[in-house]
Coordinates of C-alpha atoms in Angstrom, one line a residue:
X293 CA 11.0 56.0 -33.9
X294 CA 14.9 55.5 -33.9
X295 CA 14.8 55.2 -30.6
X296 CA 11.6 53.0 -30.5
X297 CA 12.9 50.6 -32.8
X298 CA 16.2 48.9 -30.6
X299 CA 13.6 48.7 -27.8
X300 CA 10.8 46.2 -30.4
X301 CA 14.3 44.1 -30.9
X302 CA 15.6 43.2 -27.8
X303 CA 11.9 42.7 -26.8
X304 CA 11.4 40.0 -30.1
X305 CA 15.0 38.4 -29.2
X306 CA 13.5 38.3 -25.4
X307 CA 10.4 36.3 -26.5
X308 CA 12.5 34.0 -29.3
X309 CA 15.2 33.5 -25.8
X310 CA 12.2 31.9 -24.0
X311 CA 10.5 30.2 -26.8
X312 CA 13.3 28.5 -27.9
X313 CA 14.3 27.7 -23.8
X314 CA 10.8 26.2 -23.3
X315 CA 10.0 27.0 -19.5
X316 CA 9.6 23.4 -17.7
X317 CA 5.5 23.2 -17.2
X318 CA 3.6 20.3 -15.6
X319 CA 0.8 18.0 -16.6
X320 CA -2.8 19.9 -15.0
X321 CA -3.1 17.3 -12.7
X322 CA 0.3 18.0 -10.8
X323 CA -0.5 21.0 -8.6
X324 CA -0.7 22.2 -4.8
X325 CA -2.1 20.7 -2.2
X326 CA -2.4 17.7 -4.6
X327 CA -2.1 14.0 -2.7
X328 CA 0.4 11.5 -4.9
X329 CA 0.2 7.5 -4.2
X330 CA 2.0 6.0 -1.6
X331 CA 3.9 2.9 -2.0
X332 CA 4.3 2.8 -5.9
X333 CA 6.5 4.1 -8.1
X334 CA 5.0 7.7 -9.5
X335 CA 4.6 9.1 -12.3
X336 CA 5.2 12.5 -12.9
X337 CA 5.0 14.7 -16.7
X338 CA 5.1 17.7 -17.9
X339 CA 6.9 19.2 -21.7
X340 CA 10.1 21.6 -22.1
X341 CA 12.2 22.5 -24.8
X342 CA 13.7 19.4 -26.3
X343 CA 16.6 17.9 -24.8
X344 CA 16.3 19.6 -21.9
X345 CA 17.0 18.2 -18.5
X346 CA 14.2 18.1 -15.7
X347 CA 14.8 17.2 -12.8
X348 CA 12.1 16.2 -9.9
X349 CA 12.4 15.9 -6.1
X350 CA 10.2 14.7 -2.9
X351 CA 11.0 14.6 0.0
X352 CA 14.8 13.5 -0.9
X353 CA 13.7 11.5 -3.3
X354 CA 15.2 12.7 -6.9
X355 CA 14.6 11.6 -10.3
X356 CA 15.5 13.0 -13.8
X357 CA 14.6 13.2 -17.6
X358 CA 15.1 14.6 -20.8
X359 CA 12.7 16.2 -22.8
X360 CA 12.0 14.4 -26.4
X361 CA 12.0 16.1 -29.6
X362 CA 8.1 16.5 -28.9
X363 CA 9.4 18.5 -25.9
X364 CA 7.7 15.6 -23.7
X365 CA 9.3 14.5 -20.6
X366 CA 8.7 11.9 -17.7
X367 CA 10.2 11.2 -14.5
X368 CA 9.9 7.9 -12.2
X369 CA 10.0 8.4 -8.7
X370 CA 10.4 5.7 -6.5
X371 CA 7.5 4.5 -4.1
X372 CA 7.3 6.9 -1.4
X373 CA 6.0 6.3 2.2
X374 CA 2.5 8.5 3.3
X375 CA 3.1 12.0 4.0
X376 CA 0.8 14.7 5.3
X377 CA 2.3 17.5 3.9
X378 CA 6.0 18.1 1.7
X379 CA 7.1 19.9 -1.4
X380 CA 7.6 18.5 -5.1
X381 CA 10.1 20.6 -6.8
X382 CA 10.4 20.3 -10.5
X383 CA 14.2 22.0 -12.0
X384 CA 14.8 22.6 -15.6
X385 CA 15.1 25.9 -17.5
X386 CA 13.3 27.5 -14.5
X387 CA 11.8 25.8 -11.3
X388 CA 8.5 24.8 -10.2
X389 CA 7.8 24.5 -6.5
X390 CA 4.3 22.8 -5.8
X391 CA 3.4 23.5 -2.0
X392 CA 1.2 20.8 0.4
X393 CA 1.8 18.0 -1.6
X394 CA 0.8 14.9 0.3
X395 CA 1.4 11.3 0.3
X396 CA -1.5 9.2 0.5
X397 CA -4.2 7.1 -1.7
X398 CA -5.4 8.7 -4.9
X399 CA -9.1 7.1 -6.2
X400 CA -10.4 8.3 -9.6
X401 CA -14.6 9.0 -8.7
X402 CA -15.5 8.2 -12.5
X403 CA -19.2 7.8 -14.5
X404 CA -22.4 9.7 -14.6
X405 CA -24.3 12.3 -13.1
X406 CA -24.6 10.6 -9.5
X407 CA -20.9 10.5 -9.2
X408 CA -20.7 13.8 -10.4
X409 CA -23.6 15.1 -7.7
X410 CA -21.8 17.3 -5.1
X411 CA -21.8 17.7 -1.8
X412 CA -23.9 20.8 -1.8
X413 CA -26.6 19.1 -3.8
X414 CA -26.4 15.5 -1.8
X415 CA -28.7 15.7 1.7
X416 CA -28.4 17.6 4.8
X417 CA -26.0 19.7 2.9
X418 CA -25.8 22.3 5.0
X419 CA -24.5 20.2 8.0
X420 CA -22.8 18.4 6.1
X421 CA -20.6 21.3 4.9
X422 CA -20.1 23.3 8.0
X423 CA -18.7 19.7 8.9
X424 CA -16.5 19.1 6.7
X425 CA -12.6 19.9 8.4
X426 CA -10.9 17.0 6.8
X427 CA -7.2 18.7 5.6
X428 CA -6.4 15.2 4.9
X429 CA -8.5 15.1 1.8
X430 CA -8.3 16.3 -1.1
X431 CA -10.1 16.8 -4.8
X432 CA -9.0 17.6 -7.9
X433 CA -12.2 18.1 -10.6
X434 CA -11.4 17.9 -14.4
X435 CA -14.6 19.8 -16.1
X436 CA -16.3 17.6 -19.4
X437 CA -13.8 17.2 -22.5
X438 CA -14.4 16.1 -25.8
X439 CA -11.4 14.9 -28.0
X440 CA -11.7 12.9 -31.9
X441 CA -8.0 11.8 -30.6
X442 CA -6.3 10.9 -27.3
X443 CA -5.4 13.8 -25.6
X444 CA -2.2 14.7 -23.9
X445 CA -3.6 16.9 -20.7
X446 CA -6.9 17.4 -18.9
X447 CA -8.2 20.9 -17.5
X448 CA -9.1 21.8 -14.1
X449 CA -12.1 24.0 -12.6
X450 CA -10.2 24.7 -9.3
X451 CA -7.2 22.5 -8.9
X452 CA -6.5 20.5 -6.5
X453 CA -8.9 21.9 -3.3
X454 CA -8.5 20.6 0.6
X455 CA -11.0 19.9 1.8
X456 CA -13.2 22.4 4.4
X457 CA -16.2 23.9 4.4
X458 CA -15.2 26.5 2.1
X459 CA -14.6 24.0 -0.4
X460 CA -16.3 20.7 -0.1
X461 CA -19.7 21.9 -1.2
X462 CA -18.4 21.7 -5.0
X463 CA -16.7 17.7 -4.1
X464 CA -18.1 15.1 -6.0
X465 CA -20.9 13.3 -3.0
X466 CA -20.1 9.9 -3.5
X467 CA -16.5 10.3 -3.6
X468 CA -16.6 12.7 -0.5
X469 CA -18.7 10.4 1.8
X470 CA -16.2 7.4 0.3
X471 CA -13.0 9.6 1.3
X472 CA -14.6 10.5 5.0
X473 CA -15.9 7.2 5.8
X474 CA -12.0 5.6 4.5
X475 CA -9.6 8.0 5.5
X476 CA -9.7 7.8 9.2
X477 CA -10.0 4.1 8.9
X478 CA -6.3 4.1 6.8
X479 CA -4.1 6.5 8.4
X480 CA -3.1 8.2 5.2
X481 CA -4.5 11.3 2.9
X482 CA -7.4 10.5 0.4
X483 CA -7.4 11.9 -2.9
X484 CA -9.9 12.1 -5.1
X485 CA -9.3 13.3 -9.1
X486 CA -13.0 13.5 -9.5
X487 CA -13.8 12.8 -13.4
X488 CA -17.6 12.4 -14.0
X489 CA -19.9 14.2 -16.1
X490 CA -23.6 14.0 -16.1
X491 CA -25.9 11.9 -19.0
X492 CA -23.0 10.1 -20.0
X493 CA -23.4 6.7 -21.6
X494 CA -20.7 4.1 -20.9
X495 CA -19.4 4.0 -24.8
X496 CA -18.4 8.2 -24.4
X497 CA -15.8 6.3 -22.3
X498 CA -14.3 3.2 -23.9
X499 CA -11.6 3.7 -26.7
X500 CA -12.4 4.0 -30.2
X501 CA -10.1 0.5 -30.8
X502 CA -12.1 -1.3 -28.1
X503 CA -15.6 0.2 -29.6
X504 CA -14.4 -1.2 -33.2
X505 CA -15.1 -4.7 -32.2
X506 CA -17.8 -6.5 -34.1
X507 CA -19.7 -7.3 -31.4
X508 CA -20.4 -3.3 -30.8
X509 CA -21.6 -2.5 -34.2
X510 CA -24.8 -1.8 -33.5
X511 CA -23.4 1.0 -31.0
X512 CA -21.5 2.5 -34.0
X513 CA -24.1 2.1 -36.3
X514 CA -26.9 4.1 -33.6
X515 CA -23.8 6.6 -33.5
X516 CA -23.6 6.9 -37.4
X517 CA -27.4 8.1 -37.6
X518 CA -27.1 10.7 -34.6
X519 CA -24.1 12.2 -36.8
X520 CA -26.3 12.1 -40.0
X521 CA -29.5 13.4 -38.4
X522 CA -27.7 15.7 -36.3
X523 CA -27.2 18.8 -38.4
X524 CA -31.2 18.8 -38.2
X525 CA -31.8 18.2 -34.9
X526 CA -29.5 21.1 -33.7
X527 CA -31.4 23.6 -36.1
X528 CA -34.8 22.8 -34.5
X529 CA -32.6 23.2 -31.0
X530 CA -32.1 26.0 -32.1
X531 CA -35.1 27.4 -33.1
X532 CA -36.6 25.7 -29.4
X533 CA -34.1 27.8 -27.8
X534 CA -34.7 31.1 -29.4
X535 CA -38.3 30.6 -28.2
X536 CA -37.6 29.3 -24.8
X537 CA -35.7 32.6 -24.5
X538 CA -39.1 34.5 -25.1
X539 CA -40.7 32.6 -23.3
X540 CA -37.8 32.6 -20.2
X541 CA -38.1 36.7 -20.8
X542 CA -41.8 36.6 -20.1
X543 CA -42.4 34.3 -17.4
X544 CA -39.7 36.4 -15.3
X545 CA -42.2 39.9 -16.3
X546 CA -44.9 38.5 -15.5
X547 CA -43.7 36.5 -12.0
X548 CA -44.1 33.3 -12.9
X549 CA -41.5 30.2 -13.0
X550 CA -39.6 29.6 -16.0
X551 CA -40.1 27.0 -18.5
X552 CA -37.6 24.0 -18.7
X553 CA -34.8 24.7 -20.9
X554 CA -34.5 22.6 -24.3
X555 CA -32.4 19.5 -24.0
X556 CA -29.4 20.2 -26.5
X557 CA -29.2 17.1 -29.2
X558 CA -26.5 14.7 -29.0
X559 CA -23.9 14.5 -31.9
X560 CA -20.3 15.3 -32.2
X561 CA -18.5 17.1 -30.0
X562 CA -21.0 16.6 -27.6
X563 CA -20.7 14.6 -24.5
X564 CA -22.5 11.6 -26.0
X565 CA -19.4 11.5 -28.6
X566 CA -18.1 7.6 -29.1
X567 CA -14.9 7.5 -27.4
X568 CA -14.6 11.4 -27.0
X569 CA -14.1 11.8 -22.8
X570 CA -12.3 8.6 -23.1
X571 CA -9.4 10.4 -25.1
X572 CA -10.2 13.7 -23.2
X573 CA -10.5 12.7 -19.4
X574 CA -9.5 9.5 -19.6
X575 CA -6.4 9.1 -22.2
X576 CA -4.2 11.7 -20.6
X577 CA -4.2 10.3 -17.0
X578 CA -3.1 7.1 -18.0
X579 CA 0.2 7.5 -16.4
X580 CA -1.1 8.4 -12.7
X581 CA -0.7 6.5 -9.9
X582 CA -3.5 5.6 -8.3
X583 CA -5.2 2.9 -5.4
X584 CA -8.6 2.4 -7.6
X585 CA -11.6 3.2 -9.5
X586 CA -14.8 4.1 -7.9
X587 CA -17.5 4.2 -10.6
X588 CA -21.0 5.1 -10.5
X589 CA -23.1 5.1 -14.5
X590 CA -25.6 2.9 -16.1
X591 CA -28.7 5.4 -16.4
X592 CA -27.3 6.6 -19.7
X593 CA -27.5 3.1 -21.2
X594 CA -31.1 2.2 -19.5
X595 CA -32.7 2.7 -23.0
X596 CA -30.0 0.4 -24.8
X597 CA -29.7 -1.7 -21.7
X598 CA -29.1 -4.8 -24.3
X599 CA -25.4 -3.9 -24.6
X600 CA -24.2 -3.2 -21.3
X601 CA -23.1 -6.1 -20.3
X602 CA -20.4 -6.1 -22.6
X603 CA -19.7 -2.7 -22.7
X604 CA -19.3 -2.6 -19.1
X605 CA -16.6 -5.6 -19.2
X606 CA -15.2 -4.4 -22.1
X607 CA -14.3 -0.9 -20.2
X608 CA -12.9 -2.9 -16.9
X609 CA -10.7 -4.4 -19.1
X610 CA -10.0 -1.7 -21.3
X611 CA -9.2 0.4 -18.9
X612 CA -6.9 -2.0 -17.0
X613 CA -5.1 -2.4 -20.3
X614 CA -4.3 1.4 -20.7
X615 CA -3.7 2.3 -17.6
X616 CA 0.1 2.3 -16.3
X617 CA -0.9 0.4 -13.2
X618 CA -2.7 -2.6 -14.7
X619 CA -4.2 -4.4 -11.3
X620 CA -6.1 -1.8 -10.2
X621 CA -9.4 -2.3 -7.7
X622 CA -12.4 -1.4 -9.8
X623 CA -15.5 -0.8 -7.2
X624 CA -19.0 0.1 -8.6
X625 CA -22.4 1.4 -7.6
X626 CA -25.3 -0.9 -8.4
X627 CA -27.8 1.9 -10.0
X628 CA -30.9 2.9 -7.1
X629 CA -34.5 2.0 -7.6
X630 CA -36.0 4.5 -9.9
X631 CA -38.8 4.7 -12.3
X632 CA -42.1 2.9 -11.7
X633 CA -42.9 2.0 -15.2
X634 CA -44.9 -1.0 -17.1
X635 CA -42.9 -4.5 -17.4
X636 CA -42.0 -4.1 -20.8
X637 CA -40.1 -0.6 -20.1
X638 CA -38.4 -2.1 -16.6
X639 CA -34.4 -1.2 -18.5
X640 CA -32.6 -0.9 -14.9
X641 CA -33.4 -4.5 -14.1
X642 CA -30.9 -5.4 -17.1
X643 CA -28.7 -3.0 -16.4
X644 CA -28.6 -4.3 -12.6
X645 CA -28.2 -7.0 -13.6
X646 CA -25.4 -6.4 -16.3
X647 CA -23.4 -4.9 -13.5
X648 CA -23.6 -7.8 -11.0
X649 CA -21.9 -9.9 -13.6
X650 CA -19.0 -8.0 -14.0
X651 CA -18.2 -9.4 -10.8
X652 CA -16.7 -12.0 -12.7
X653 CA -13.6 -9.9 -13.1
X654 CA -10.8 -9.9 -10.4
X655 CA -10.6 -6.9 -8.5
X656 CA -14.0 -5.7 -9.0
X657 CA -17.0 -5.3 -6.3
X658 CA -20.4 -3.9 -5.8
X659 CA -22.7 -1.3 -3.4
X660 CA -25.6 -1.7 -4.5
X661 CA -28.1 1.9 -3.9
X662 CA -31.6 -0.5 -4.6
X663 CA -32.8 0.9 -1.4
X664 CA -31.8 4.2 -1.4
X665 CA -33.6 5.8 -4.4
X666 CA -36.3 7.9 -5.6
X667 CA -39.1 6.6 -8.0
X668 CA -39.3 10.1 -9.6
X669 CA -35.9 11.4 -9.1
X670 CA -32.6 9.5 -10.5
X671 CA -30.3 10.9 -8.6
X672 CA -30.7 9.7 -4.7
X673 CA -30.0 12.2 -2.5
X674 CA -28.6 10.1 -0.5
X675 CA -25.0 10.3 -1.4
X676 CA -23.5 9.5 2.6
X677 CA -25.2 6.2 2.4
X678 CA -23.6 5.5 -1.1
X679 CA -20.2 6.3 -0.1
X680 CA -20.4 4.8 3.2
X681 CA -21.2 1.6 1.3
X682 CA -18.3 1.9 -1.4
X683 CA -15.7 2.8 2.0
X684 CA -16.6 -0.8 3.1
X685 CA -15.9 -2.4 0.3
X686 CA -12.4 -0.5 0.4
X687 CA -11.7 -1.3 3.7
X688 CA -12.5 -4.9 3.1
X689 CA -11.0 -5.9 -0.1
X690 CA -7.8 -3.4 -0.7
X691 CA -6.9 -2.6 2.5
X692 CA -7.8 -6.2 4.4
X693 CA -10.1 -5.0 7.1
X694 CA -12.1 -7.7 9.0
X695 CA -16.0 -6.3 8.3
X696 CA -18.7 -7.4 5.9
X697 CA -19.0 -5.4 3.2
X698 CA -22.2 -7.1 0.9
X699 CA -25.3 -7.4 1.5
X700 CA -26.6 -11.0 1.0
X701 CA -25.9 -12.3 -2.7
X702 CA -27.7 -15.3 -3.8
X703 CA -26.2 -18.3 -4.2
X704 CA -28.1 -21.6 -5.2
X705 CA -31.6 -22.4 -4.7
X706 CA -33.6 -25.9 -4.3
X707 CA -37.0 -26.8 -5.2
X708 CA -39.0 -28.5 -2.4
X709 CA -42.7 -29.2 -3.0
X710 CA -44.4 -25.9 -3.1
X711 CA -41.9 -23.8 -2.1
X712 CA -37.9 -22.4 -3.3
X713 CA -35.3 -22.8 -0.6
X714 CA -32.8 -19.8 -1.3
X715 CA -29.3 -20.0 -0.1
X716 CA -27.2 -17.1 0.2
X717 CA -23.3 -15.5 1.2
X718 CA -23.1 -12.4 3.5
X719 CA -26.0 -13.8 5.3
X720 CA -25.4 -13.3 9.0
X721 CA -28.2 -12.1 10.7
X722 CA -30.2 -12.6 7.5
X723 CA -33.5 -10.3 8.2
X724 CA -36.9 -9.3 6.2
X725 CA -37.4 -6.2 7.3
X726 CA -41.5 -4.5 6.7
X727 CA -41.7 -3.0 3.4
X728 CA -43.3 -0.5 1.4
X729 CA -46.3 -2.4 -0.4
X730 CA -44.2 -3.3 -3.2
X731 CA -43.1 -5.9 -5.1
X732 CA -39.7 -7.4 -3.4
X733 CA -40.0 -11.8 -3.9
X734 CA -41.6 -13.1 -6.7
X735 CA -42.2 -16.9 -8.0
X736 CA -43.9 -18.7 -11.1
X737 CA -44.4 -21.9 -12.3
X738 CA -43.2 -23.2 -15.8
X739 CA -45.8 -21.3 -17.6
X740 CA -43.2 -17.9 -16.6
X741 CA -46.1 -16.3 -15.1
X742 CA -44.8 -14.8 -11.8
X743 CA -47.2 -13.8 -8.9
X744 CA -45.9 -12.0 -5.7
X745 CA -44.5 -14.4 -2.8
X746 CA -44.6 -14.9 0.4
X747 CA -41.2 -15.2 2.4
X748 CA -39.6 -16.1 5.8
X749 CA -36.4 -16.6 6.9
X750 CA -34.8 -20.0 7.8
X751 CA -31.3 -19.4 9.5
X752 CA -28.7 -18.6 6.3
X753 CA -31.9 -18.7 3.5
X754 CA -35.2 -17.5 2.2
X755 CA -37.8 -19.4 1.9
X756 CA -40.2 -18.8 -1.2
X757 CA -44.0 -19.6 -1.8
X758 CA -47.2 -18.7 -3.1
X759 CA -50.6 -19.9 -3.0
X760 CA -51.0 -18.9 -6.6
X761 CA -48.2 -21.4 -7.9
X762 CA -48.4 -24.9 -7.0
X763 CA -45.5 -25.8 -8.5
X764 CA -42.8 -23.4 -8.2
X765 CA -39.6 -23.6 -11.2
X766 CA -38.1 -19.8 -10.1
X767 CA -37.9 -17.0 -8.2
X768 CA -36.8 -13.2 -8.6
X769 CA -36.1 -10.3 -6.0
X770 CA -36.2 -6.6 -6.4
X771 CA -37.2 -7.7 -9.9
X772 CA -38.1 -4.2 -10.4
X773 CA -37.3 -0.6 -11.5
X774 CA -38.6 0.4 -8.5
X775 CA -38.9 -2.7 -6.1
X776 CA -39.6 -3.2 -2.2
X777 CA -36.1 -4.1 -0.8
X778 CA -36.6 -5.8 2.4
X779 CA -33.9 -8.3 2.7
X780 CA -30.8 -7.3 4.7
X781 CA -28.0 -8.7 6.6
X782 CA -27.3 -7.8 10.2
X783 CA -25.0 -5.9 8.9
X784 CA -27.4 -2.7 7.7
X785 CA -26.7 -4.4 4.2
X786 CA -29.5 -5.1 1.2
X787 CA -29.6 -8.2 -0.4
X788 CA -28.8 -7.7 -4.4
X789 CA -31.3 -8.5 -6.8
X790 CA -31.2 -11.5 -8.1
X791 CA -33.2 -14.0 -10.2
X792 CA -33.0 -17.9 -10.6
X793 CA -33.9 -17.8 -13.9
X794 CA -32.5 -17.1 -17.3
X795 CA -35.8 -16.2 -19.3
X796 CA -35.7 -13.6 -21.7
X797 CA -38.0 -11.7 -19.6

């Protein structure tokens, strides 16, 4: 014991040595093989004891900062040119070397489930994967985290992965097929920080300062009673569960398939949370550098569609507001046709429709998937098609390529007679291609009573009519959950759906 007892000190004073040093450690984000943004000043975090010096370095580029009393620190390169492959070397109390670190464009893959869809579950995965040799992209997945406050750091499943068929099977789809389709095109690495999760509604991901405004109280108040009834719910969950379990149990005896697990109620901590992967995916990147956004959501807020259109405005601006780089491109998926339901229960119409005006805002654009669905399945397979789509409106609008990157978009429309003359932009080689038996043009008279139309194209427009309505006052196109889209561009390119109206329904 005498002899045990120097050897329990000097092993205390060893751990108080390096407790009070504080070893230098980065933000989760900072890692190998990661890609930082080219031609900005970056960004780059971490904590260490306080007061102590930290010192970064790229490519002979050096900058340096102190740790705060908080044991924060935060160091400014200057904009660096692209670079395939170099070393970021972080000095302090010790020294962190991160290996493969490129220089390229960094796009955050943000939203719901269909951004979050991977590679291995999009279609033709298997060739797609043995495919998939592209060392000049990369992807950095943060898992789901709820916060009640703004966090200071995300987790990581993998860190950042290059990407090869070893590893591209777990990418986010969307972004994936976005990244292949752009990188070539640009010269430089692609990196995607990949932060969706699945059943999300929009609100999980706006601030609680931005959610405080009067005009969302109905969100907070449909909030207020999921907290008050949620204590139940989750005991009848519960119970659900305990039984599916038996039930799981016997079905696997007996050979036969399993029954579908119990949904798990929403409430807090859950991802459905107001503002909760905001401050835990969202808050703690705010100081990256990055080219844009690439978002894909709007099923989660289908039911409650009558909001969206200011949430979804509200969380462009938001997140231009709290993000270091303020300008950024925001690019979004217009959600798929899905869901053949009665009129009264047509939600994504609204929600289409909500997203289409965001294009108000600068810096913003649309791919619209209204072609590309499923009527029983929400998430489109088809994820090459939607990032193939997002990759031209990239290489049109931040990076100044000369290619058409919409479909036709309405633009005016004139009553003649018995028929509507519709105008539109992104109309070369405007086409009606045969569709599927169902609804795609519709018209109606002033009594709002809308009848399916007959079309043809005349040069740049559409023209409308119907032997049912004499007297024509509007149109709509892909009116629909689940509509016939069958005008295109020559450019491969669906029109978006559109109405001239502004009826309540």
């Amino acid at each position: 014991m005498k002899n045990l007892l120097p050897c329990l000190l000097i092993a205390v004073f060893s751990l108080l040595v390096v407790a009070v040093r504080g070893d230098v450690a980065l933000a989760t984000v900072f890692g190998d093989n990661m890609v930082l943004q080219r031609g900005r000043p970056v960004s780059v975090w971490g904590k260490a004891a306080s007061g102590e010096k930290v010192t970064v370095a790229y490519a002979g580029h050096e900058a340096v900062a102190t740790a705060g009393e908080d044991g924060k620190w935060l160091a400014l390169l200057p904009a660096l040119p692209p670079s395939a492959s170099g070393e970021l070397v972080v000095k302090g109390g010790n020294t962190l070397r991160l290996r493969n670190v490129a220089v390229g464009d960094v796009w955050i893959c943000a939203g719901q489930s269909n951004m979050r869809w991977t590679v291995g579950e999009s279609m033709n995965a298997e060739a797609e994967i043995a495919a998939a040799s592209h060392p000049a992209i990369r992807h950095f997945h943060v898992p789901s985290m709820v916060k009640d406050e703004p966090g200071d750091d995300v987790r990581t499943t993998a860190g950042w992965q290059v990407c090869s068929p070893e590893t591209v099977g777990a990418f986010t789809g969307a972004g994936y097929f976005f990244a292949r389709d752009l990188q070539p095109e640009i010269g430089v690495p692609v990196g995607l920080v990949n932060i969706a999760v699945g059943g999300t509604a929009i609100e999980s991901w706006m601030s609680a300062d931005v959610l405080a405004a009067p005009v969302f109280t109905p969100i907070r108040a449909r909030w207020q009673r999921y907290v008050e009834t949620y204590p139940a719910r989750k005991a009848k969950y519960e119970q659900l569960i305990k039984k599916w379990k038996a039930d799981y149990a016997a079905a696997q005896a007996a050979g036969k398939p399993p029954p579908p697990k119990p949904r798990a109620p929403q409430g807090p901590g859950t991802n459905a949370q107001l503002s909760g992967l905001y401050n835990g995916m969202v808050a703690p990147l705010h100081r990256l550098a990055f080219a844009g956004i690439i978002w894909y959501q709007g099923e989660g807020n289908a039911p409650f569609w009558q909001h969206y259109e200011k949430l979804f405005g509200a969380l462009i601006a938001q997140w231009r507001r709290d993000f270091v780089q303020h300008d950024f491109p925001f690019y979004f998926v217009q959600l798929a046709n899905y869901g053949a339901k009665p009129p009264e229960q047509q939600t994504y119409v609204h929600i289409r429709e909500a997203q289409a005006k965001a294009l108000m805002f600068p810096k913003t654009a649309m791919a619209t998937a209204i072609d590309i669905g499923n009527p029983s399945n929400v998430h489109p397979l088809n994820k090459q098609e939607v990032g193939r789509r997002l990759s031209l409106v990239a290489r049109a609008l931040t990076y100044g390529e000369n290619i058409e990157y919409s479909g036709p978009v309405f633009a005016s429309h004139k009553i003649e007679r018995d028929t509507i003359c519709l105008s539109f932009g992104h109309a070369a080689g405007l086409e009606l291609r045969k569709g599927q038996g169902g609804v795609s043009f519709e018209i109606a008279g002033s009594d709002r009573k809308f009848a399916a139309a007959q079309a043809r194209v005349d040069g740049d427009a559409v023209i409308v009519s119907s032997p049912d309505v004499r007297k024509p006052v509007a149109v709509r196109y892909a009116w629909h959950n689940t509509p016939d889209a069958i005008l295109y561009n020559g450019s491969n390119l669906p029109a978006f759906p559109f109405r001239t109206d502004d009826w309540d329904y």
